[in-house]
Short mmCIF file of C-alpha atoms and ligand atoms in Angstrom, two decimals:
data_model
loop_
_atom_site.label_atom_id
_atom_site.label_comp_id
_atom_site.label_asym_id
_atom_site.label_seq_id
_atom_site.Cartn_x
_atom_site.Cartn_y
_atom_site.Cartn_z
CA MET G 1 -68.35 95.57 47.78
CA LYS G 2 -65.36 93.77 49.13
CA LYS G 3 -64.14 91.77 52.10
CA ASN G 4 -64.03 93.57 55.47
CA GLU G 5 -66.31 96.36 54.27
CA ILE G 6 -69.07 97.23 56.76
CA ILE G 7 -72.62 97.73 55.46
CA GLU G 8 -76.05 98.18 57.02
CA VAL G 9 -78.76 95.66 56.11
CA THR G 10 -82.26 94.58 57.12
CA CYS G 11 -83.15 90.90 57.23
CA GLU G 12 -86.14 90.06 55.02
CA TYR G 13 -86.52 86.39 55.88
CA LEU G 14 -84.63 83.30 56.99
CA GLY G 15 -83.23 80.86 54.45
CA THR G 16 -83.95 77.17 54.96
CA ASP G 17 -80.53 76.88 56.65
CA GLY G 18 -81.58 79.48 59.24
CA LYS G 19 -79.33 82.28 57.96
CA GLY G 20 -80.76 85.79 57.66
CA LEU G 21 -81.26 86.89 54.04
CA CYS G 22 -81.02 90.62 53.18
CA LYS G 23 -81.06 92.67 49.98
CA TYR G 24 -78.28 95.16 49.33
CA ASN G 25 -78.25 97.04 46.04
CA LYS G 26 -78.95 94.13 43.73
CA CYS G 27 -77.17 91.55 45.84
CA THR G 28 -78.31 89.01 48.42
CA VAL G 29 -76.51 89.18 51.74
CA PHE G 30 -76.35 86.02 53.87
CA VAL G 31 -75.95 86.76 57.57
CA PRO G 32 -75.84 83.96 60.14
CA PHE G 33 -77.80 84.64 63.34
CA LEU G 34 -79.71 87.64 61.98
CA LEU G 35 -83.49 87.39 62.38
CA LYS G 36 -86.35 88.57 60.18
CA GLY G 37 -86.99 92.30 60.63
CA GLU G 38 -83.64 92.96 62.31
CA ARG G 39 -81.40 95.78 61.12
CA ALA G 40 -77.67 95.38 61.61
CA LYS G 41 -74.20 96.56 60.75
CA VAL G 42 -72.48 93.59 59.16
CA ILE G 43 -68.92 92.96 58.06
CA ILE G 44 -68.41 91.30 54.67
CA THR G 45 -66.45 88.03 54.82
CA ASP G 46 -66.76 86.95 51.18
CA VAL G 47 -68.27 88.05 47.86
CA LYS G 48 -69.26 85.55 45.15
CA GLY G 49 -71.01 87.18 42.19
CA SER G 50 -74.19 88.73 43.51
CA ASN G 51 -73.98 86.75 46.78
CA ILE G 52 -72.42 88.49 49.75
CA TYR G 53 -71.50 86.64 52.94
CA ALA G 54 -71.28 88.69 56.11
CA ASN G 55 -71.21 88.47 59.89
CA ILE G 56 -73.07 90.62 62.39
CA LYS G 57 -71.02 93.48 63.83
CA GLU G 58 -73.80 95.23 65.67
CA ILE G 59 -77.55 94.70 65.80
CA LEU G 60 -79.24 98.11 65.46
CA GLU G 61 -82.86 96.94 65.76
CA LYS G 62 -83.62 93.67 67.54
CA SER G 63 -86.51 91.34 66.76
CA GLU G 64 -88.95 90.58 69.55
CA ASN G 65 -88.46 86.93 68.66
CA ARG G 66 -84.77 87.02 69.62
CA CYS G 67 -84.06 85.10 72.81
CA SER G 68 -81.08 84.23 74.95
CA GLU G 69 -79.06 81.44 73.32
CA ARG G 70 -78.18 79.92 76.74
CA CYS G 71 -74.96 78.34 75.51
CA SER G 72 -71.47 79.81 75.76
CA SER G 73 -70.25 77.99 72.63
CA TYR G 74 -73.26 78.60 70.39
CA TYR G 75 -71.70 81.00 67.90
CA ARG G 76 -68.68 78.76 67.25
CA CYS G 77 -70.09 75.28 67.57
CA GLY G 78 -72.41 74.85 64.57
CA SER G 79 -74.41 71.93 65.93
CA CYS G 80 -77.38 74.16 66.86
CA ASN G 81 -78.39 77.08 64.61
CA LEU G 82 -81.64 78.46 65.99
CA ARG G 83 -80.93 79.02 69.68
CA HIS G 84 -81.26 82.80 69.21
CA LEU G 85 -84.86 82.39 67.98
CA SER G 86 -87.80 81.71 70.33
CA TYR G 87 -88.94 78.08 70.23
CA ASP G 88 -92.45 78.98 69.04
CA GLU G 89 -90.98 80.86 66.09
CA GLU G 90 -88.58 78.01 65.39
CA LEU G 91 -91.57 75.69 65.03
CA LYS G 92 -93.30 78.08 62.62
CA PHE G 93 -90.05 78.38 60.64
CA LYS G 94 -89.86 74.60 60.30
CA GLN G 95 -93.51 74.28 59.32
CA ASN G 96 -92.93 76.91 56.64
CA ASN G 97 -89.79 75.14 55.39
CA VAL G 98 -91.81 71.99 54.80
CA TYR G 99 -94.49 74.06 53.05
CA LEU G 100 -91.82 75.66 50.81
CA ALA G 101 -90.30 72.29 49.96
CA TYR G 102 -93.68 71.14 48.57
CA LYS G 103 -94.42 74.48 46.91
CA ASN G 104 -91.06 74.23 45.22
CA GLU G 105 -92.29 71.05 43.51
CA GLY G 106 -95.57 72.70 42.58
CA ILE G 107 -97.49 70.72 45.22
CA LYS G 108 -100.05 72.65 47.25
CA VAL G 109 -100.48 70.99 50.62
CA LYS G 110 -101.63 71.93 54.06
CA VAL G 111 -98.76 71.39 56.46
CA GLU G 112 -99.85 70.56 60.02
CA PRO G 113 -98.20 72.44 62.91
CA VAL G 114 -94.91 70.85 63.95
CA VAL G 115 -95.27 68.39 66.82
CA LYS G 116 -93.13 70.15 69.40
CA MET G 117 -91.10 68.99 72.37
CA ASP G 118 -92.47 70.06 75.72
CA ASP G 119 -88.95 70.81 76.86
CA PRO G 120 -86.70 71.34 73.83
CA SER G 121 -83.44 70.80 75.71
CA ASN G 122 -81.12 67.97 76.81
CA TYR G 123 -82.72 65.61 74.30
CA ARG G 124 -79.65 63.96 72.80
CA TYR G 125 -79.14 60.48 74.21
CA LYS G 126 -76.18 59.93 71.90
CA VAL G 127 -73.10 62.07 72.39
CA ILE G 128 -69.76 62.19 70.60
CA ALA G 129 -66.99 64.28 72.15
CA SER G 130 -63.45 64.71 70.86
CA PHE G 131 -60.73 64.92 73.47
CA GLY G 132 -57.58 67.02 73.31
CA LEU G 133 -55.24 69.33 75.20
CA LYS G 134 -55.42 73.11 75.23
CA LYS G 135 -52.78 75.01 77.21
CA ASN G 136 -52.03 71.76 79.04
CA GLU G 137 -55.63 71.31 80.08
CA ILE G 138 -57.90 68.47 78.93
CA VAL G 139 -60.73 69.79 76.76
CA TYR G 140 -63.58 67.96 75.08
CA GLY G 141 -66.45 68.74 72.80
CA LEU G 142 -67.03 69.21 69.09
CA TYR G 143 -64.51 70.54 66.59
CA GLU G 144 -65.02 74.12 65.48
CA GLU G 145 -66.34 73.94 61.90
CA GLY G 146 -63.63 73.09 59.38
CA THR G 147 -60.84 72.90 62.00
CA HIS G 148 -59.32 70.52 64.53
CA ASN G 149 -59.87 73.06 67.26
CA ILE G 150 -61.98 71.54 70.03
CA ILE G 151 -64.65 73.79 71.47
CA GLY G 152 -64.59 72.95 75.16
CA ASN G 153 -68.20 72.78 76.28
CA ASN G 154 -68.91 70.97 79.53
CA ASP G 155 -72.64 71.61 79.64
CA CYS G 156 -74.00 71.21 76.14
CA PRO G 157 -77.67 72.23 76.48
CA ILE G 158 -78.99 69.70 73.95
CA GLN G 159 -77.17 66.69 75.42
CA SER G 160 -78.71 64.62 78.21
CA HIS G 161 -77.77 66.03 81.65
CA GLU G 162 -76.48 62.70 82.78
CA LEU G 163 -74.23 62.21 79.75
CA ASN G 164 -72.76 65.69 80.36
CA GLU G 165 -71.98 64.52 83.91
CA VAL G 166 -70.33 61.33 82.64
CA LEU G 167 -68.02 63.40 80.43
CA LYS G 168 -67.09 65.61 83.38
CA SER G 169 -66.31 62.53 85.47
CA ILE G 170 -64.10 61.10 82.72
CA LYS G 171 -62.09 64.32 82.57
CA LYS G 172 -61.71 64.41 86.37
CA ILE G 173 -60.53 60.81 86.56
CA MET G 174 -58.10 61.31 83.67
CA ILE G 175 -56.55 64.25 85.52
CA LYS G 176 -56.32 62.22 88.73
CA LEU G 177 -54.66 59.31 86.91
CA HIS G 178 -52.35 61.65 84.92
CA MET G 179 -53.82 60.40 81.65
CA VAL G 180 -53.62 62.64 78.58
CA PRO G 181 -55.69 62.56 75.37
CA PHE G 182 -53.99 61.68 72.09
CA ASN G 183 -51.68 64.43 70.88
CA GLU G 184 -50.93 64.20 67.15
CA TYR G 185 -47.78 66.35 67.50
CA ASN G 186 -45.85 64.27 70.02
CA ASN G 187 -47.84 61.00 69.76
CA ARG G 188 -48.48 60.91 73.49
CA GLY G 189 -51.75 59.61 74.89
CA SER G 190 -54.25 57.43 73.09
CA LEU G 191 -57.83 58.66 73.63
CA ARG G 192 -59.32 60.61 70.72
CA HIS G 193 -63.09 60.54 71.10
CA ILE G 194 -65.76 59.32 73.44
CA LEU G 195 -69.11 58.02 72.29
CA LEU G 196 -71.86 57.77 74.88
CA ARG G 197 -75.33 56.32 74.51
CA MET G 198 -78.06 56.12 77.06
CA GLY G 199 -81.39 54.31 77.09
CA ARG G 200 -84.06 56.77 78.08
CA LYS G 201 -86.42 54.19 79.57
CA THR G 202 -83.76 51.85 80.96
CA ASN G 203 -81.23 54.50 82.07
CA GLU G 204 -78.48 52.16 80.89
CA ILE G 205 -75.34 53.92 79.67
CA MET G 206 -72.73 52.71 77.18
CA VAL G 207 -69.27 54.32 77.10
CA VAL G 208 -67.04 53.87 74.06
CA PHE G 209 -63.43 55.06 74.28
CA VAL G 210 -62.08 55.61 70.77
CA THR G 211 -58.29 55.30 70.83
CA VAL G 212 -55.60 55.53 68.13
CA SER G 213 -54.09 52.17 69.05
CA GLU G 214 -54.66 49.16 71.30
CA MET G 215 -52.43 50.81 73.92
CA PHE G 216 -54.53 52.73 76.39
CA HIS G 217 -52.60 53.08 79.63
CA GLY G 218 -54.74 53.51 82.72
CA ARG G 219 -57.92 52.14 81.11
CA ASN G 220 -58.65 49.62 83.89
CA GLU G 221 -58.41 52.23 86.64
CA LEU G 222 -60.41 54.67 84.54
CA VAL G 223 -63.24 52.17 84.03
CA LYS G 224 -63.22 51.14 87.70
CA GLU G 225 -63.51 54.70 88.97
CA LEU G 226 -66.07 55.67 86.37
CA ILE G 227 -68.56 52.91 87.13
CA LYS G 228 -68.20 53.67 90.83
CA ILE G 229 -69.49 57.21 90.19
CA HIS G 230 -72.09 56.19 87.57
CA PRO G 231 -73.38 52.71 88.42
CA ASN G 232 -75.84 52.80 85.52
CA ILE G 233 -72.93 52.52 83.09
CA LYS G 234 -73.64 48.97 81.97
CA THR G 235 -70.91 48.54 79.42
CA VAL G 236 -67.59 50.09 78.40
CA VAL G 237 -66.00 49.39 75.02
CA GLN G 238 -62.63 50.39 73.56
CA ASN G 239 -62.82 51.07 69.85
CA ILE G 240 -59.56 51.35 67.96
CA ASN G 241 -59.39 53.83 65.12
CA PRO G 242 -55.89 54.60 63.83
CA ARG G 243 -57.20 56.42 60.74
CA ARG G 244 -57.38 60.19 60.66
CA THR G 245 -60.74 60.63 59.00
CA SER G 246 -63.98 62.20 60.08
CA VAL G 247 -65.41 58.73 60.74
CA VAL G 248 -65.31 58.36 64.52
CA LEU G 249 -65.40 54.58 64.97
CA GLY G 250 -62.79 52.14 63.69
CA ASP G 251 -63.27 48.45 62.88
CA LYS G 252 -61.67 46.87 65.97
CA GLU G 253 -63.44 46.67 69.30
CA ARG G 254 -62.64 45.34 72.73
CA VAL G 255 -65.21 45.11 75.49
CA LEU G 256 -63.70 46.43 78.75
CA TYR G 257 -66.76 46.02 80.95
CA GLY G 258 -70.23 44.47 80.63
CA ASP G 259 -71.63 42.88 77.48
CA GLY G 260 -70.75 45.44 74.81
CA TYR G 261 -74.32 46.66 74.39
CA ILE G 262 -77.21 48.28 76.26
CA PHE G 263 -80.97 48.18 75.86
CA ASP G 264 -83.63 50.79 75.43
CA ASP G 265 -87.37 50.59 75.02
CA LEU G 266 -89.53 52.27 72.37
CA LEU G 267 -93.32 51.86 72.39
CA GLY G 268 -93.02 48.81 74.63
CA ILE G 269 -90.41 47.07 72.47
CA LYS G 270 -86.92 46.33 73.70
CA PHE G 271 -84.00 47.33 71.45
CA LYS G 272 -80.38 46.31 71.71
CA ILE G 273 -77.94 49.14 71.04
CA SER G 274 -74.29 48.39 70.25
CA PRO G 275 -71.63 51.03 69.45
CA LYS G 276 -72.42 51.00 65.72
CA SER G 277 -76.20 50.52 65.78
CA PHE G 278 -78.32 53.19 64.15
CA PHE G 279 -80.72 54.43 66.79
CA GLN G 280 -82.40 57.84 66.74
CA VAL G 281 -80.65 60.35 69.02
CA ASN G 282 -83.85 61.81 70.50
CA PRO G 283 -85.81 58.93 72.05
CA ILE G 284 -88.57 61.18 73.40
CA GLN G 285 -89.60 62.43 69.95
CA THR G 286 -88.83 59.11 68.26
CA GLU G 287 -91.74 57.51 70.10
CA ILE G 288 -93.95 60.38 69.02
CA LEU G 289 -92.74 60.10 65.41
CA TYR G 290 -93.38 56.35 65.27
CA GLN G 291 -96.77 56.83 66.91
CA GLU G 292 -97.63 59.39 64.20
CA ALA G 293 -96.54 56.92 61.52
CA LEU G 294 -98.66 54.20 63.16
CA ASN G 295 -101.68 56.49 63.36
CA CYS G 296 -101.33 57.28 59.66
CA ALA G 297 -101.04 53.61 58.74
CA GLU G 298 -104.34 52.69 60.52
CA LEU G 299 -103.43 49.02 60.27
CA SER G 300 -105.70 46.06 60.74
CA LYS G 301 -104.78 42.50 61.69
CA ASN G 302 -104.90 41.27 58.08
CA ASP G 303 -102.54 43.87 56.67
CA ILE G 304 -99.25 43.18 54.94
CA VAL G 305 -96.71 45.94 55.59
CA LEU G 306 -93.42 46.61 53.86
CA ASP G 307 -90.93 48.80 55.76
CA ALA G 308 -88.28 50.01 53.31
CA TYR G 309 -84.99 51.48 54.62
CA CYS G 310 -85.84 49.82 57.94
CA GLY G 311 -82.49 50.24 59.77
CA THR G 312 -82.51 48.08 62.91
CA GLY G 313 -86.21 47.41 62.46
CA THR G 314 -87.50 49.97 64.92
CA ILE G 315 -90.56 50.96 62.88
CA SER G 316 -91.15 47.41 61.58
CA LEU G 317 -91.29 45.97 65.09
CA ALA G 318 -93.51 48.78 66.37
CA VAL G 319 -95.88 48.08 63.48
CA SER G 320 -95.78 44.28 63.79
CA LYS G 321 -98.23 44.19 66.71
CA LYS G 322 -100.97 45.71 64.55
CA ALA G 323 -100.36 43.85 61.28
CA LYS G 324 -100.42 40.34 59.89
CA MET G 325 -96.90 40.42 58.50
CA VAL G 326 -94.14 43.01 58.18
CA TYR G 327 -91.29 42.80 55.68
CA GLY G 328 -88.27 45.01 56.42
CA VAL G 329 -85.49 45.76 53.93
CA GLU G 330 -82.23 47.54 54.65
CA ILE G 331 -78.83 47.73 52.93
CA VAL G 332 -76.55 47.57 56.01
CA LYS G 333 -75.83 44.00 57.14
CA ASP G 334 -75.22 44.82 60.82
CA ALA G 335 -78.48 46.73 61.02
CA ILE G 336 -80.38 43.70 59.67
CA SER G 337 -78.68 41.36 62.18
CA ASP G 338 -79.76 43.78 64.93
CA ALA G 339 -83.30 43.83 63.53
CA ILE G 340 -83.47 40.03 63.52
CA SER G 341 -82.15 39.75 67.08
CA ASN G 342 -84.50 42.53 68.25
CA ALA G 343 -87.45 40.59 66.81
CA LYS G 344 -86.31 37.43 68.64
CA GLU G 345 -85.70 39.28 71.90
CA ASN G 346 -89.28 40.60 71.77
CA ASN G 347 -90.84 37.30 70.66
CA ILE G 348 -92.07 38.89 67.44
CA ARG G 349 -92.69 36.21 64.81
CA ASN G 350 -94.46 38.16 62.08
CA ALA G 351 -91.51 40.32 61.03
CA PHE G 352 -89.18 39.21 58.25
CA PHE G 353 -85.96 41.11 57.51
CA LYS G 354 -83.83 41.11 54.39
CA CYS G 355 -80.50 42.77 53.71
CA ASP G 356 -80.84 44.19 50.21
CA ASP G 357 -81.05 47.37 48.19
CA ALA G 358 -84.58 48.70 48.68
CA LYS G 359 -85.16 49.19 44.94
CA LYS G 360 -84.02 45.65 44.04
CA TYR G 361 -86.21 44.20 46.78
CA MET G 362 -89.21 46.20 45.61
CA GLN G 363 -88.69 45.18 42.01
CA THR G 364 -88.96 41.49 42.92
CA PHE G 365 -91.54 41.70 45.72
CA ASN G 366 -94.60 39.70 44.65
CA LYS G 367 -97.19 40.13 47.39
CA LYS G 368 -99.98 42.64 47.68
CA ILE G 369 -98.90 45.43 50.04
CA ASP G 370 -101.54 47.12 52.20
CA CYS G 371 -99.19 49.67 53.65
CA LEU G 372 -95.73 50.72 52.55
CA ILE G 373 -93.58 52.56 55.07
CA VAL G 374 -90.49 54.37 53.77
CA ASP G 375 -87.87 56.12 55.86
CA PRO G 376 -84.94 56.75 53.51
CA PRO G 377 -81.73 58.68 54.19
CA ARG G 378 -81.46 62.41 53.41
CA LYS G 379 -81.10 61.88 49.65
CA GLY G 380 -84.55 60.27 49.45
CA CYS G 381 -85.64 57.24 47.40
CA ASP G 382 -84.17 56.07 44.09
CA LYS G 383 -86.28 56.71 41.03
CA GLU G 384 -86.35 52.98 40.29
CA PHE G 385 -87.69 52.42 43.80
CA ILE G 386 -90.54 54.85 43.14
CA ASN G 387 -91.27 53.14 39.80
CA ALA G 388 -91.47 49.77 41.56
CA VAL G 389 -93.87 51.31 44.12
CA LEU G 390 -96.07 52.58 41.29
CA LYS G 391 -96.20 49.04 39.88
CA LEU G 392 -96.99 47.36 43.21
CA GLU G 393 -99.59 49.99 44.09
CA PRO G 394 -99.78 49.68 47.89
CA LYS G 395 -103.06 51.04 49.28
CA LYS G 396 -101.28 53.45 51.58
CA ILE G 397 -97.81 54.89 51.81
CA VAL G 398 -96.42 56.40 54.99
CA TYR G 399 -93.31 58.37 54.05
CA VAL G 400 -91.07 59.43 56.95
CA SER G 401 -88.18 61.72 56.04
CA CYS G 402 -85.56 63.99 57.55
CA ASP G 403 -85.40 66.11 54.38
CA PRO G 404 -88.65 67.71 53.18
CA PHE G 405 -87.07 68.70 49.84
CA THR G 406 -86.19 65.20 48.66
CA GLN G 407 -89.43 63.94 50.19
CA ALA G 408 -91.47 66.46 48.16
CA ARG G 409 -89.55 65.47 45.01
CA ASP G 410 -90.44 61.79 45.58
CA VAL G 411 -94.06 62.54 46.55
CA LYS G 412 -94.49 64.42 43.28
CA LEU G 413 -93.59 61.27 41.34
CA LEU G 414 -96.25 59.34 43.24
CA MET G 415 -99.03 61.86 42.77
CA GLY G 416 -100.33 60.38 39.51
CA LYS G 417 -101.68 57.46 41.52
CA TYR G 418 -101.80 58.86 45.04
CA ASN G 419 -103.44 61.68 47.01
CA VAL G 420 -101.56 63.43 49.77
CA ARG G 421 -103.72 63.05 52.90
CA LEU G 422 -101.49 64.41 55.63
CA VAL G 423 -98.18 66.27 56.00
CA LYS G 424 -97.10 66.37 59.63
CA PRO G 425 -93.66 67.52 60.79
CA VAL G 426 -92.21 66.32 64.09
CA ASP G 427 -89.47 68.20 65.89
CA MET G 428 -86.76 65.62 66.44
CA PHE G 429 -83.90 68.14 66.60
CA PRO G 430 -84.96 71.29 68.49
CA ARG G 431 -82.70 74.35 68.19
CA THR G 432 -81.37 73.14 64.83
CA VAL G 433 -82.89 73.68 61.36
CA HIS G 434 -83.54 69.97 60.86
CA VAL G 435 -87.09 68.70 60.69
CA GLU G 436 -88.60 65.25 60.27
CA THR G 437 -91.88 64.89 58.36
CA VAL G 438 -94.48 62.15 58.19
CA VAL G 439 -96.57 62.12 55.01
CA LEU G 440 -99.59 59.91 54.34
CA LEU G 441 -100.42 59.04 50.72
CA GLU G 442 -103.56 57.16 49.73
CA LYS G 443 -104.18 55.38 46.46
CA LYS G 444 -106.65 57.19 44.23
CA GLY G 445 -109.99 55.69 43.30
N1 SAH N 1 -86.27 53.40 59.77
C1 SAH N 1 -85.06 53.33 60.54
C2 SAH N 1 -83.81 53.83 59.79
C3 SAH N 1 -83.94 55.04 58.95
S1 SAH N 1 -82.40 55.72 58.42
C4 SAH N 1 -85.22 54.04 61.87
O1 SAH N 1 -86.10 54.88 62.02
O2 SAH N 1 -84.46 53.74 62.78
C5 SAH N 1 -82.32 55.23 56.72
C6 SAH N 1 -81.81 53.81 56.51
O3 SAH N 1 -81.76 53.55 55.11
C7 SAH N 1 -80.38 53.57 57.00
O4 SAH N 1 -80.41 52.51 57.93
C8 SAH N 1 -79.59 53.18 55.73
O5 SAH N 1 -78.61 52.23 55.97
C9 SAH N 1 -80.67 52.66 54.84
N2 SAH N 1 -80.40 52.69 53.38
C10 SAH N 1 -79.71 53.61 52.67
N3 SAH N 1 -79.73 53.33 51.35
C11 SAH N 1 -80.45 52.18 51.21
C12 SAH N 1 -80.83 51.40 50.08
N4 SAH N 1 -80.47 51.72 48.85
N5 SAH N 1 -81.58 50.29 50.30
C13 SAH N 1 -81.95 49.94 51.56
N6 SAH N 1 -81.62 50.65 52.65
C14 SAH N 1 -80.88 51.77 52.50
#
């Protein structure tokens, strides 16, 4: 088998990354966008040992679960990967992925059905779009994977409708004012990216123009016209990022309009969002996720809660109403300052936040913990953190994670002292393979 050869394959199942997996002679063929049961002619793009990588040339037998992707950029964009699969099947796929992650660690658990979104579209309330020129026309959107080629997509179906409209307005005004995006070949223009955030409950919008230098000709006119069209834009910030890395935001900021931040509300608590704050992108499901975590915790007024990897304190503050005291620990300084000011803003006096490494904090924590909440990044918890948990022996652990594989690995380490009571995935990122899972562990005996 070699590159460009065409072969016929049948998809046996989907890998955890959503790609179709097929057998061919003694090799495994990986085919993006091919569904279980489908037969197709595929063209080989790469061969590595017994792994063959191929793209669909023609589908010969279609699955009944195939649906219209409803996005003109889907096959190039890479931000969604399951738009061609019906939403019901996507949910089953995610539930099974969580099951496999635990099985992989030798843990037999019942995985609850994934908590779905009623309408799995236009859920992103945070948008990042790169701006550039293509054939003398302004284009914006994401970069095609591994390139600097912008995929122009004016109506991304997972981004909030209103934020799509704001992007369209920005392009229109730029054309009217003869403004051009930054062009790395002739160094004209200044605008590279736009970051938008919107509060779902408050409707407040934040616009961040990311430019290569302080110079940004036409910015005042641009801002004036933009807020005329979208009066719920409450703040506009210019962020300066001269570096050519994949990190979108630079260090320097200049507020062009408003206060430099907006607010949103989650479970009745007000949160301040500034350009660099971590705040979940899907506010609809975030409330559901936190509610699930709260239900698991079953807190009473005398309970001491520790929220490890607490970010800007979203879970800690949601929990604080039901507990005696909440301790939040997080490694990023800015996030902790946000958490402290969010607590003040909401008159919450029983939440204490500390900027520290979660494992160090756990190792020196000297109070009895009734409920430990953990929500670590993708790589999961450190082993030393888990060891400290096993020493402190909280009665309950609520483990929230965006990666079921690292979560299962960590849960396994806790199982000597804990029983798994509930494994419940929540769909925070419909149409992609990502899944968030809430797990409840209870101390044995
Ligand atoms: N619970 C929050 C944030 C979860 S994201 C929310 O739902 O909004 C995971 C957080 O873990 C990030 O804010 C990250 O900065 C933090 N983090 C990563 N490594 C850490 C460590 N070693 N100690 C403490 N916090 C850490």
